[in-house]
Structures are given as C-alpha cells and as structure tokens.
C-alpha cells in the first residue's frame, strides 16, 4: 500500500534562510510524487511534480524537489525563504495509471523576519 | 478560467442536523474528488468520481454520508445526521482524469467548506 511520511510537523526559519522539507514515501514501483502548498483558509495548490526523467524538478515560487529512489525520498527545497512562504506543505504520492493521491500529514512552515 | 468552486465556505450546525456541500469542478474535468481534512492533518479521500460514476467510495462512511454527481458535472456531499467528529474541512478537487488520457495526477482544489458541529 502507498503511504507518505512527513517527519517534521512544524519548521521555523528566518526570512532569507534556506529550507528543506522532508518527505518519504512507500510504494512498490516508481510513483508519481507531488508537493502541494496550502495557505490558511485556502485550498491546496500544486508546487511541483515528478513523473519520470530528471530527478531534480523545478516548481513555482522558486521551489525545487529531488527524487531519490534509493532513499524513497522527495524532499522540497528553497534556497531563500520569503515571508509569504509561510503555509502548510503537503507531500503526496500517486499510483501510475490512477488518479488517486495519498497525502502526508503536512509540515507547517513559519517564517520569521 | 474559473477554478473549482465550493459552497458554503463555512457552516455551523448542531449535532444530528443535516448538512450539504456543493462543488462545481473546472470545466472539462472528468474526475471529481471529495477529501476530508481534519485539523493538522493531510487530506483523506472520501469519494472519487469518473464522470457520474463513483469509482472509489471505500472511505465514505455510508451510514451517514452520501454523495452524488448528477450529469457528471456538479457534485453534492451530504451528511445526515452530523456528529461532533464530523467537524473538519471538506475539500473538493477535480482533474482531467485518466480516462481522458491525461494521467498527470494533478488535482485542482477548491477552497474548501469548513464544517463546525456543535
């Protein structure tokens, strides 16, 4: 069965600092992997996705993520965080050939000036 | 292009009362999802439609929850009767869908309907 683990419930960084949010997945084959962001009171917005090919994927708002098959990880990174990046971040895994996504429990990002 | 529209945004009811949520997906999106999001948790799938057919409703508590997607466009999710534990955000999402040959897996979410049961 597919599952997603986001080990960090809450992360606090200073504005301008670098960021890495961790995501580990469990899936029997190569999955589809996603990062979504949710601002307070809003729906989820897709940041980036990995299907195949280059394991380093670029997304919106300056985010990137790297798929590491050997570690079953898909960590999200940003070199310099902005105050507007404060939100909840969800990693998700999807099975090829379906539309079903399994979400992690999320990581809440706080950004201090 | 309009996004996924949900209503109401907020609903407060007393336990044992019924409640209904409505979702209008992005035009042309064949697949529609209802997700439940408890406070501090990730979304959990309740039901998934391919056009008007419910293809995955294994997580829907059928004793009190029901959903429909007439004509394969808009959808409603109903709870009757509501319980205290149903307080959560109900998210609707849509996608082009596998059947449309668009196996991108990208879901587009509405802003959600926040339910408070007193």
mmCIF file of N, CA and C in Angstrom, chain A residues 23 25 27 29-36 46-59 64-70 72-76 91-96 101, chain B residues 103-106:
data_model
loop_
_atom_site.group_PDB
_atom_site.id
_atom_site.type_symbol
_atom_site.label_atom_id
_atom_site.label_comp_id
_atom_site.label_asym_id
_atom_site.label_seq_id
_atom_site.Cartn_x
_atom_site.Cartn_y
_atom_site.Cartn_z
ATOM 1 N N UNK A 23 10.251 14.409 2.890
ATOM 2 C CA UNK A 23 9.140 13.548 2.504
ATOM 3 C C UNK A 23 9.691 12.171 2.157
ATOM 4 N N UNK A 25 8.327 8.193 1.064
ATOM 5 C CA UNK A 25 7.152 7.506 0.568
ATOM 6 C C UNK A 25 7.385 5.999 0.580
ATOM 7 N N UNK A 27 6.079 2.804 -1.749
ATOM 8 C CA UNK A 27 5.328 2.403 -2.948
ATOM 9 C C UNK A 27 6.126 1.333 -3.653
ATOM 10 N N UNK A 29 6.470 0.557 -6.781
ATOM 11 C CA UNK A 29 7.084 0.859 -8.076
ATOM 12 C C UNK A 29 7.451 2.342 -8.067
ATOM 13 N N UNK A 30 7.830 2.858 -9.205
ATOM 14 C CA UNK A 30 8.128 4.280 -9.275
ATOM 15 C C UNK A 30 6.827 5.063 -9.240
ATOM 16 N N UNK A 31 6.676 5.893 -8.252
ATOM 17 C CA UNK A 31 5.390 6.597 -8.108
ATOM 18 C C UNK A 31 5.393 7.940 -8.821
ATOM 19 N N UNK A 32 4.235 8.532 -8.865
ATOM 20 C CA UNK A 32 4.152 9.956 -9.159
ATOM 21 C C UNK A 32 4.274 10.668 -7.802
ATOM 22 N N UNK A 33 5.013 11.749 -7.740
ATOM 23 C CA UNK A 33 5.228 12.464 -6.484
ATOM 24 C C UNK A 33 4.889 13.932 -6.649
ATOM 25 N N UNK A 34 4.303 14.485 -5.615
ATOM 26 C CA UNK A 34 3.809 15.854 -5.689
ATOM 27 C C UNK A 34 4.117 16.587 -4.387
ATOM 28 N N UNK A 35 4.263 17.902 -4.512
ATOM 29 C CA UNK A 35 4.236 18.795 -3.368
ATOM 30 C C UNK A 35 3.134 19.835 -3.609
ATOM 31 N N UNK A 36 2.265 19.953 -2.594
ATOM 32 C CA UNK A 36 1.213 20.955 -2.611
ATOM 33 C C UNK A 36 1.441 21.912 -1.446
ATOM 34 N N UNK A 46 -0.724 23.168 -6.351
ATOM 35 C CA UNK A 46 0.406 22.350 -6.745
ATOM 36 C C UNK A 46 1.665 23.189 -6.876
ATOM 37 N N UNK A 47 2.746 22.764 -6.203
ATOM 38 C CA UNK A 47 4.039 23.424 -6.323
ATOM 39 C C UNK A 47 4.883 22.790 -7.421
ATOM 40 N N UNK A 48 4.924 21.456 -7.414
ATOM 41 C CA UNK A 48 5.716 20.742 -8.407
ATOM 42 C C UNK A 48 5.355 19.270 -8.383
ATOM 43 N N UNK A 49 5.819 18.553 -9.420
ATOM 44 C CA UNK A 49 5.505 17.130 -9.514
ATOM 45 C C UNK A 49 6.650 16.399 -10.210
ATOM 46 N N UNK A 50 6.786 15.126 -9.880
ATOM 47 C CA UNK A 50 7.757 14.264 -10.539
ATOM 48 C C UNK A 50 7.011 13.070 -11.132
ATOM 49 N N UNK A 51 7.254 12.838 -12.426
ATOM 50 C CA UNK A 51 6.691 11.668 -13.084
ATOM 51 C C UNK A 51 7.792 10.721 -13.530
ATOM 52 N N UNK A 52 8.799 11.284 -14.209
ATOM 53 C CA UNK A 52 9.906 10.478 -14.711
ATOM 54 C C UNK A 52 10.995 11.423 -15.185
ATOM 55 N N UNK A 53 12.121 10.862 -15.573
ATOM 56 C CA UNK A 53 13.184 11.675 -16.146
ATOM 57 C C UNK A 53 14.057 12.308 -15.094
ATOM 58 N N UNK A 54 14.432 13.553 -15.315
ATOM 59 C CA UNK A 54 15.329 14.269 -14.419
ATOM 60 C C UNK A 54 14.800 14.219 -12.989
ATOM 61 N N UNK A 55 15.638 13.792 -12.091
ATOM 62 C CA UNK A 55 15.183 13.608 -10.710
ATOM 63 C C UNK A 55 15.110 14.904 -9.924
ATOM 64 N N UNK A 56 15.653 15.975 -10.478
ATOM 65 C CA UNK A 56 15.532 17.296 -9.847
ATOM 66 C C UNK A 56 14.481 18.076 -10.624
ATOM 67 N N UNK A 57 13.392 18.406 -9.958
ATOM 68 C CA UNK A 57 12.293 19.090 -10.638
ATOM 69 C C UNK A 57 12.123 20.490 -10.080
ATOM 70 N N UNK A 58 11.810 21.396 -10.954
ATOM 71 C CA UNK A 58 11.597 22.785 -10.572
ATOM 72 C C UNK A 58 10.100 23.061 -10.510
ATOM 73 N N UNK A 59 9.731 23.892 -9.564
ATOM 74 C CA UNK A 59 8.331 24.236 -9.423
ATOM 75 C C UNK A 59 8.122 25.736 -9.408
ATOM 76 N N UNK A 64 12.113 23.685 -5.515
ATOM 77 C CA UNK A 64 12.564 22.534 -6.259
ATOM 78 C C UNK A 64 12.500 21.308 -5.349
ATOM 79 N N UNK A 65 12.501 20.131 -5.968
ATOM 80 C CA UNK A 65 12.492 18.898 -5.190
ATOM 81 C C UNK A 65 13.323 17.862 -5.921
ATOM 82 N N UNK A 66 13.909 16.967 -5.154
ATOM 83 C CA UNK A 66 14.754 15.936 -5.732
ATOM 84 C C UNK A 66 14.239 14.561 -5.363
ATOM 85 N N UNK A 67 14.012 13.738 -6.368
ATOM 86 C CA UNK A 67 13.580 12.361 -6.188
ATOM 87 C C UNK A 67 14.816 11.490 -6.005
ATOM 88 N N UNK A 68 14.872 10.789 -4.875
ATOM 89 C CA UNK A 68 15.974 9.857 -4.611
ATOM 90 C C UNK A 68 15.373 8.476 -4.373
ATOM 91 N N UNK A 69 15.466 7.665 -5.400
ATOM 92 C CA UNK A 69 14.860 6.335 -5.337
ATOM 93 C C UNK A 69 15.473 5.503 -4.218
ATOM 94 N N UNK A 70 16.791 5.584 -4.057
ATOM 95 C CA UNK A 70 17.477 4.752 -3.060
ATOM 96 C C UNK A 70 17.039 5.079 -1.641
ATOM 97 N N UNK A 72 13.927 6.552 -1.077
ATOM 98 C CA UNK A 72 12.466 6.707 -1.109
ATOM 99 C C UNK A 72 12.070 8.091 -0.606
ATOM 100 N N UNK A 73 12.781 9.080 -1.110
ATOM 101 C CA UNK A 73 12.522 10.437 -0.619
ATOM 102 C C UNK A 73 12.234 11.396 -1.776
ATOM 103 N N UNK A 74 11.568 12.458 -1.415
ATOM 104 C CA UNK A 74 11.233 13.517 -2.378
ATOM 105 C C UNK A 74 11.189 14.808 -1.583
ATOM 106 N N UNK A 75 12.372 15.292 -1.204
ATOM 107 C CA UNK A 75 12.466 16.465 -0.340
ATOM 108 C C UNK A 75 12.316 17.761 -1.123
ATOM 109 N N UNK A 76 11.641 18.699 -0.505
ATOM 110 C CA UNK A 76 11.372 20.008 -1.105
ATOM 111 C C UNK A 76 12.396 21.006 -0.596
ATOM 112 N N UNK A 91 3.179 16.655 0.994
ATOM 113 C CA UNK A 91 3.752 15.753 0.008
ATOM 114 C C UNK A 91 2.685 14.705 -0.318
ATOM 115 N N UNK A 92 2.624 14.271 -1.566
ATOM 116 C CA UNK A 92 1.631 13.278 -1.955
ATOM 117 C C UNK A 92 2.241 12.298 -2.943
ATOM 118 N N UNK A 93 1.728 11.080 -2.905
ATOM 119 C CA UNK A 93 2.175 10.040 -3.832
ATOM 120 C C UNK A 93 0.971 9.519 -4.594
ATOM 121 N N UNK A 94 1.177 9.269 -5.876
ATOM 122 C CA UNK A 94 0.113 8.750 -6.720
ATOM 123 C C UNK A 94 0.570 7.501 -7.444
ATOM 124 N N UNK A 95 -0.365 6.599 -7.646
ATOM 125 C CA UNK A 95 -0.045 5.376 -8.381
ATOM 126 C C UNK A 95 -0.206 5.623 -9.870
ATOM 127 N N UNK A 96 0.737 5.125 -10.645
ATOM 128 C CA UNK A 96 0.653 5.282 -12.098
ATOM 129 C C UNK A 96 -0.610 4.593 -12.623
ATOM 130 N N UNK A 101 -4.482 10.099 -5.124
ATOM 131 C CA UNK A 101 -3.321 10.613 -4.410
ATOM 132 C C UNK A 101 -3.457 10.304 -2.921
ATOM 133 N N UNK B 103 -3.145 11.374 -17.722
ATOM 134 C CA UNK B 103 -2.728 10.793 -16.440
ATOM 135 C C UNK B 103 -1.629 11.634 -15.815
ATOM 136 N N UNK B 104 -1.941 12.886 -15.584
ATOM 137 C CA UNK B 104 -0.946 13.775 -14.983
ATOM 138 C C UNK B 104 -0.966 13.687 -13.482
ATOM 139 N N UNK B 105 -2.052 13.214 -12.942
ATOM 140 C CA UNK B 105 -2.169 13.135 -11.495
ATOM 141 C C UNK B 105 -2.344 14.481 -10.824
ATOM 142 N N UNK B 106 -2.457 15.557 -11.599
ATOM 143 C CA UNK B 106 -2.570 16.866 -10.963
ATOM 144 C C UNK B 106 -4.014 17.159 -10.600
#
